């Protein structure tokens, strides 16, 4: 679970760097944000894929945490509040993650 949380946070931070570079910067600052985003996403991939955990289950939990961290980052960094469809869809994502995590076949 901690591995998925760290990976989700890294992915969201990397994507936020790209968003900052594409929409909130120009020139060398843009290049810096884009390079930072690429570096963070490479670190995320190496970190997540270096574990010996069940890939399917790991990504099930990761998707839930990715969604939650993304919503927090959107609010805090970009001042974007979730809409009703995002809350509803997010609820389905969280329920799906709980099913994948807790269901013992």
PDB file of C-alpha atoms in Angstrom:
ATOM      1  CA  UNK A   1       0.000   0.000   0.000  1.00  0.00           C
ATOM      2  CA  UNK A   2       2.824   2.415   0.867  1.00  0.00           C
ATOM      3  CA  UNK A   3       4.521   1.577  -2.433  1.00  0.00           C
ATOM      4  CA  UNK A   4       1.330   2.463  -4.303  1.00  0.00           C
ATOM      5  CA  UNK A   5       0.878   5.698  -2.349  1.00  0.00           C
ATOM      6  CA  UNK A   6       4.436   6.849  -3.071  1.00  0.00           C
ATOM      7  CA  UNK A   7       4.058   5.909  -6.740  1.00  0.00           C
ATOM      8  CA  UNK A   8       0.750   7.747  -7.061  1.00  0.00           C
ATOM      9  CA  UNK A   9       2.229  10.843  -5.445  1.00  0.00           C
ATOM     10  CA  UNK A  10       5.252  10.756  -7.782  1.00  0.00           C
ATOM     11  CA  UNK A  11       3.054  10.335 -10.858  1.00  0.00           C
ATOM     12  CA  UNK A  12       0.798  13.198  -9.867  1.00  0.00           C
ATOM     13  CA  UNK A  13       3.768  15.439  -9.095  1.00  0.00           C
ATOM     14  CA  UNK A  14       5.323  14.608 -12.470  1.00  0.00           C
ATOM     15  CA  UNK A  15       2.071  15.375 -14.259  1.00  0.00           C
ATOM     16  CA  UNK A  16       1.730  18.612 -12.277  1.00  0.00           C
ATOM     17  CA  UNK A  17       5.212  19.625 -13.447  1.00  0.00           C
ATOM     18  CA  UNK A  18       4.112  19.087 -17.053  1.00  0.00           C
ATOM     19  CA  UNK A  19       0.946  21.085 -16.455  1.00  0.00           C
ATOM     20  CA  UNK A  20       2.991  23.931 -14.948  1.00  0.00           C
ATOM     21  CA  UNK A  21       5.410  23.848 -17.867  1.00  0.00           C
ATOM     22  CA  UNK A  22       2.765  23.755 -20.563  1.00  0.00           C
ATOM     23  CA  UNK A  23       0.298  26.275 -19.176  1.00  0.00           C
ATOM     24  CA  UNK A  24       2.029  28.446 -16.575  1.00  0.00           C
ATOM     25  CA  UNK A  25       5.560  29.062 -17.837  1.00  0.00           C
ATOM     26  CA  UNK A  26       7.539  29.999 -20.921  1.00  0.00           C
ATOM     27  CA  UNK A  27      11.118  29.877 -22.141  1.00  0.00           C
ATOM     28  CA  UNK A  28      13.651  28.298 -19.813  1.00  0.00           C
ATOM     29  CA  UNK A  29      11.118  27.945 -16.984  1.00  0.00           C
ATOM     30  CA  UNK A  30       8.936  25.871 -19.310  1.00  0.00           C
ATOM     31  CA  UNK A  31      11.901  23.665 -20.228  1.00  0.00           C
ATOM     32  CA  UNK A  32      12.788  23.294 -16.549  1.00  0.00           C
ATOM     33  CA  UNK A  33       9.250  22.212 -15.609  1.00  0.00           C
ATOM     34  CA  UNK A  34       9.117  19.721 -18.491  1.00  0.00           C
ATOM     35  CA  UNK A  35      12.511  18.224 -17.594  1.00  0.00           C
ATOM     36  CA  UNK A  36      11.508  18.008 -13.935  1.00  0.00           C
ATOM     37  CA  UNK A  37       8.285  16.240 -14.928  1.00  0.00           C
ATOM     38  CA  UNK A  38      10.197  13.738 -17.064  1.00  0.00           C
ATOM     39  CA  UNK A  39      12.688  13.047 -14.265  1.00  0.00           C
ATOM     40  CA  UNK A  40       9.948  12.488 -11.686  1.00  0.00           C
ATOM     41  CA  UNK A  41       8.053  10.112 -13.993  1.00  0.00           C
ATOM     42  CA  UNK A  42      11.212   8.089 -14.712  1.00  0.00           C
ATOM     43  CA  UNK A  43      11.831   7.800 -10.956  1.00  0.00           C
ATOM     44  CA  UNK A  44       8.218   6.721 -10.440  1.00  0.00           C
ATOM     45  CA  UNK A  45       8.511   3.998 -13.060  1.00  0.00           C
ATOM     46  CA  UNK A  46      11.777   2.655 -11.680  1.00  0.00           C
ATOM     47  CA  UNK A  47      10.448   2.734  -8.120  1.00  0.00           C
ATOM     48  CA  UNK A  48       7.148   1.018  -8.871  1.00  0.00           C
ATOM     49  CA  UNK A  49       8.523  -1.613 -11.216  1.00  0.00           C
ATOM     50  CA  UNK A  50      11.427  -2.575  -8.946  1.00  0.00           C
ATOM     51  CA  UNK A  51       9.044  -4.246  -6.472  1.00  0.00           C
ATOM     52  CA  UNK A  52       8.179  -7.937  -6.546  1.00  0.00           C
ATOM     53  CA  UNK A  53       4.476  -7.366  -5.742  1.00  0.00           C
ATOM     54  CA  UNK A  54       1.521  -8.845  -7.690  1.00  0.00           C
ATOM     55  CA  UNK A  55       1.319  -6.412 -10.620  1.00  0.00           C
ATOM     56  CA  UNK A  56      -2.479  -6.497 -11.052  1.00  0.00           C
ATOM     57  CA  UNK A  57      -3.290  -5.965  -7.393  1.00  0.00           C
ATOM     58  CA  UNK A  58      -0.611  -3.291  -7.043  1.00  0.00           C
ATOM     59  CA  UNK A  59      -2.052  -1.285  -9.913  1.00  0.00           C
ATOM     60  CA  UNK A  60      -5.599  -1.682  -8.598  1.00  0.00           C
ATOM     61  CA  UNK A  61      -4.603   0.061  -5.379  1.00  0.00           C
ATOM     62  CA  UNK A  62      -2.375   2.484  -7.289  1.00  0.00           C
ATOM     63  CA  UNK A  63      -5.264   3.705  -9.463  1.00  0.00           C
ATOM     64  CA  UNK A  64      -7.345   4.534  -6.385  1.00  0.00           C
ATOM     65  CA  UNK A  65      -4.485   6.385  -4.713  1.00  0.00           C
ATOM     66  CA  UNK A  66      -3.572   8.121  -7.981  1.00  0.00           C
ATOM     67  CA  UNK A  67      -7.115   9.467  -8.226  1.00  0.00           C
ATOM     68  CA  UNK A  68      -7.202  10.675  -4.620  1.00  0.00           C
ATOM     69  CA  UNK A  69      -3.765  12.316  -4.730  1.00  0.00           C
ATOM     70  CA  UNK A  70      -4.606  13.929  -8.087  1.00  0.00           C
ATOM     71  CA  UNK A  71      -7.727  15.540  -6.629  1.00  0.00           C
ATOM     72  CA  UNK A  72      -5.787  16.892  -3.649  1.00  0.00           C
ATOM     73  CA  UNK A  73      -3.044  18.239  -5.919  1.00  0.00           C
ATOM     74  CA  UNK A  74      -5.584  19.792  -8.309  1.00  0.00           C
ATOM     75  CA  UNK A  75      -7.174  21.645  -5.399  1.00  0.00           C
ATOM     76  CA  UNK A  76      -3.989  22.749  -3.631  1.00  0.00           C
ATOM     77  CA  UNK A  77      -1.728  23.510  -6.584  1.00  0.00           C
ATOM     78  CA  UNK A  78      -4.118  24.547  -9.362  1.00  0.00           C
ATOM     79  CA  UNK A  79      -7.183  25.680  -7.351  1.00  0.00           C
ATOM     80  CA  UNK A  80      -9.444  23.270  -9.269  1.00  0.00           C
ATOM     81  CA  UNK A  81     -12.341  21.818  -7.288  1.00  0.00           C
ATOM     82  CA  UNK A  82     -13.842  18.426  -8.170  1.00  0.00           C
ATOM     83  CA  UNK A  83     -17.237  18.481  -9.867  1.00  0.00           C
ATOM     84  CA  UNK A  84     -20.163  16.164  -9.142  1.00  0.00           C
ATOM     85  CA  UNK A  85     -19.209  13.807 -12.004  1.00  0.00           C
ATOM     86  CA  UNK A  86     -15.671  13.580 -10.622  1.00  0.00           C
ATOM     87  CA  UNK A  87     -16.994  12.743  -7.155  1.00  0.00           C
ATOM     88  CA  UNK A  88     -19.320  10.083  -8.599  1.00  0.00           C
ATOM     89  CA  UNK A  89     -16.706   8.553 -10.891  1.00  0.00           C
ATOM     90  CA  UNK A  90     -14.161   8.715  -8.090  1.00  0.00           C
ATOM     91  CA  UNK A  91     -16.551   6.850  -5.841  1.00  0.00           C
ATOM     92  CA  UNK A  92     -16.660   4.037  -8.398  1.00  0.00           C
ATOM     93  CA  UNK A  93     -12.856   4.039  -8.579  1.00  0.00           C
ATOM     94  CA  UNK A  94     -12.565   3.763  -4.790  1.00  0.00           C
ATOM     95  CA  UNK A  95     -15.201   1.007  -4.586  1.00  0.00           C
ATOM     96  CA  UNK A  96     -13.400  -0.905  -7.348  1.00  0.00           C
ATOM     97  CA  UNK A  97     -10.108  -0.596  -5.491  1.00  0.00           C
ATOM     98  CA  UNK A  98     -11.703  -1.878  -2.296  1.00  0.00           C
ATOM     99  CA  UNK A  99     -13.151  -4.867  -4.156  1.00  0.00           C
ATOM    100  CA  UNK A 100      -9.753  -5.723  -5.678  1.00  0.00           C
ATOM    101  CA  UNK A 101      -7.982  -5.322  -2.365  1.00  0.00           C
ATOM    102  CA  UNK A 102     -10.409  -6.987   0.035  1.00  0.00           C
ATOM    103  CA  UNK A 103     -12.073  -9.733  -2.031  1.00  0.00           C
ATOM    104  CA  UNK A 104     -10.502 -13.090  -1.225  1.00  0.00           C
ATOM    105  CA  UNK A 105     -11.415 -15.629  -3.962  1.00  0.00           C
TER     106      UNK A 105
END
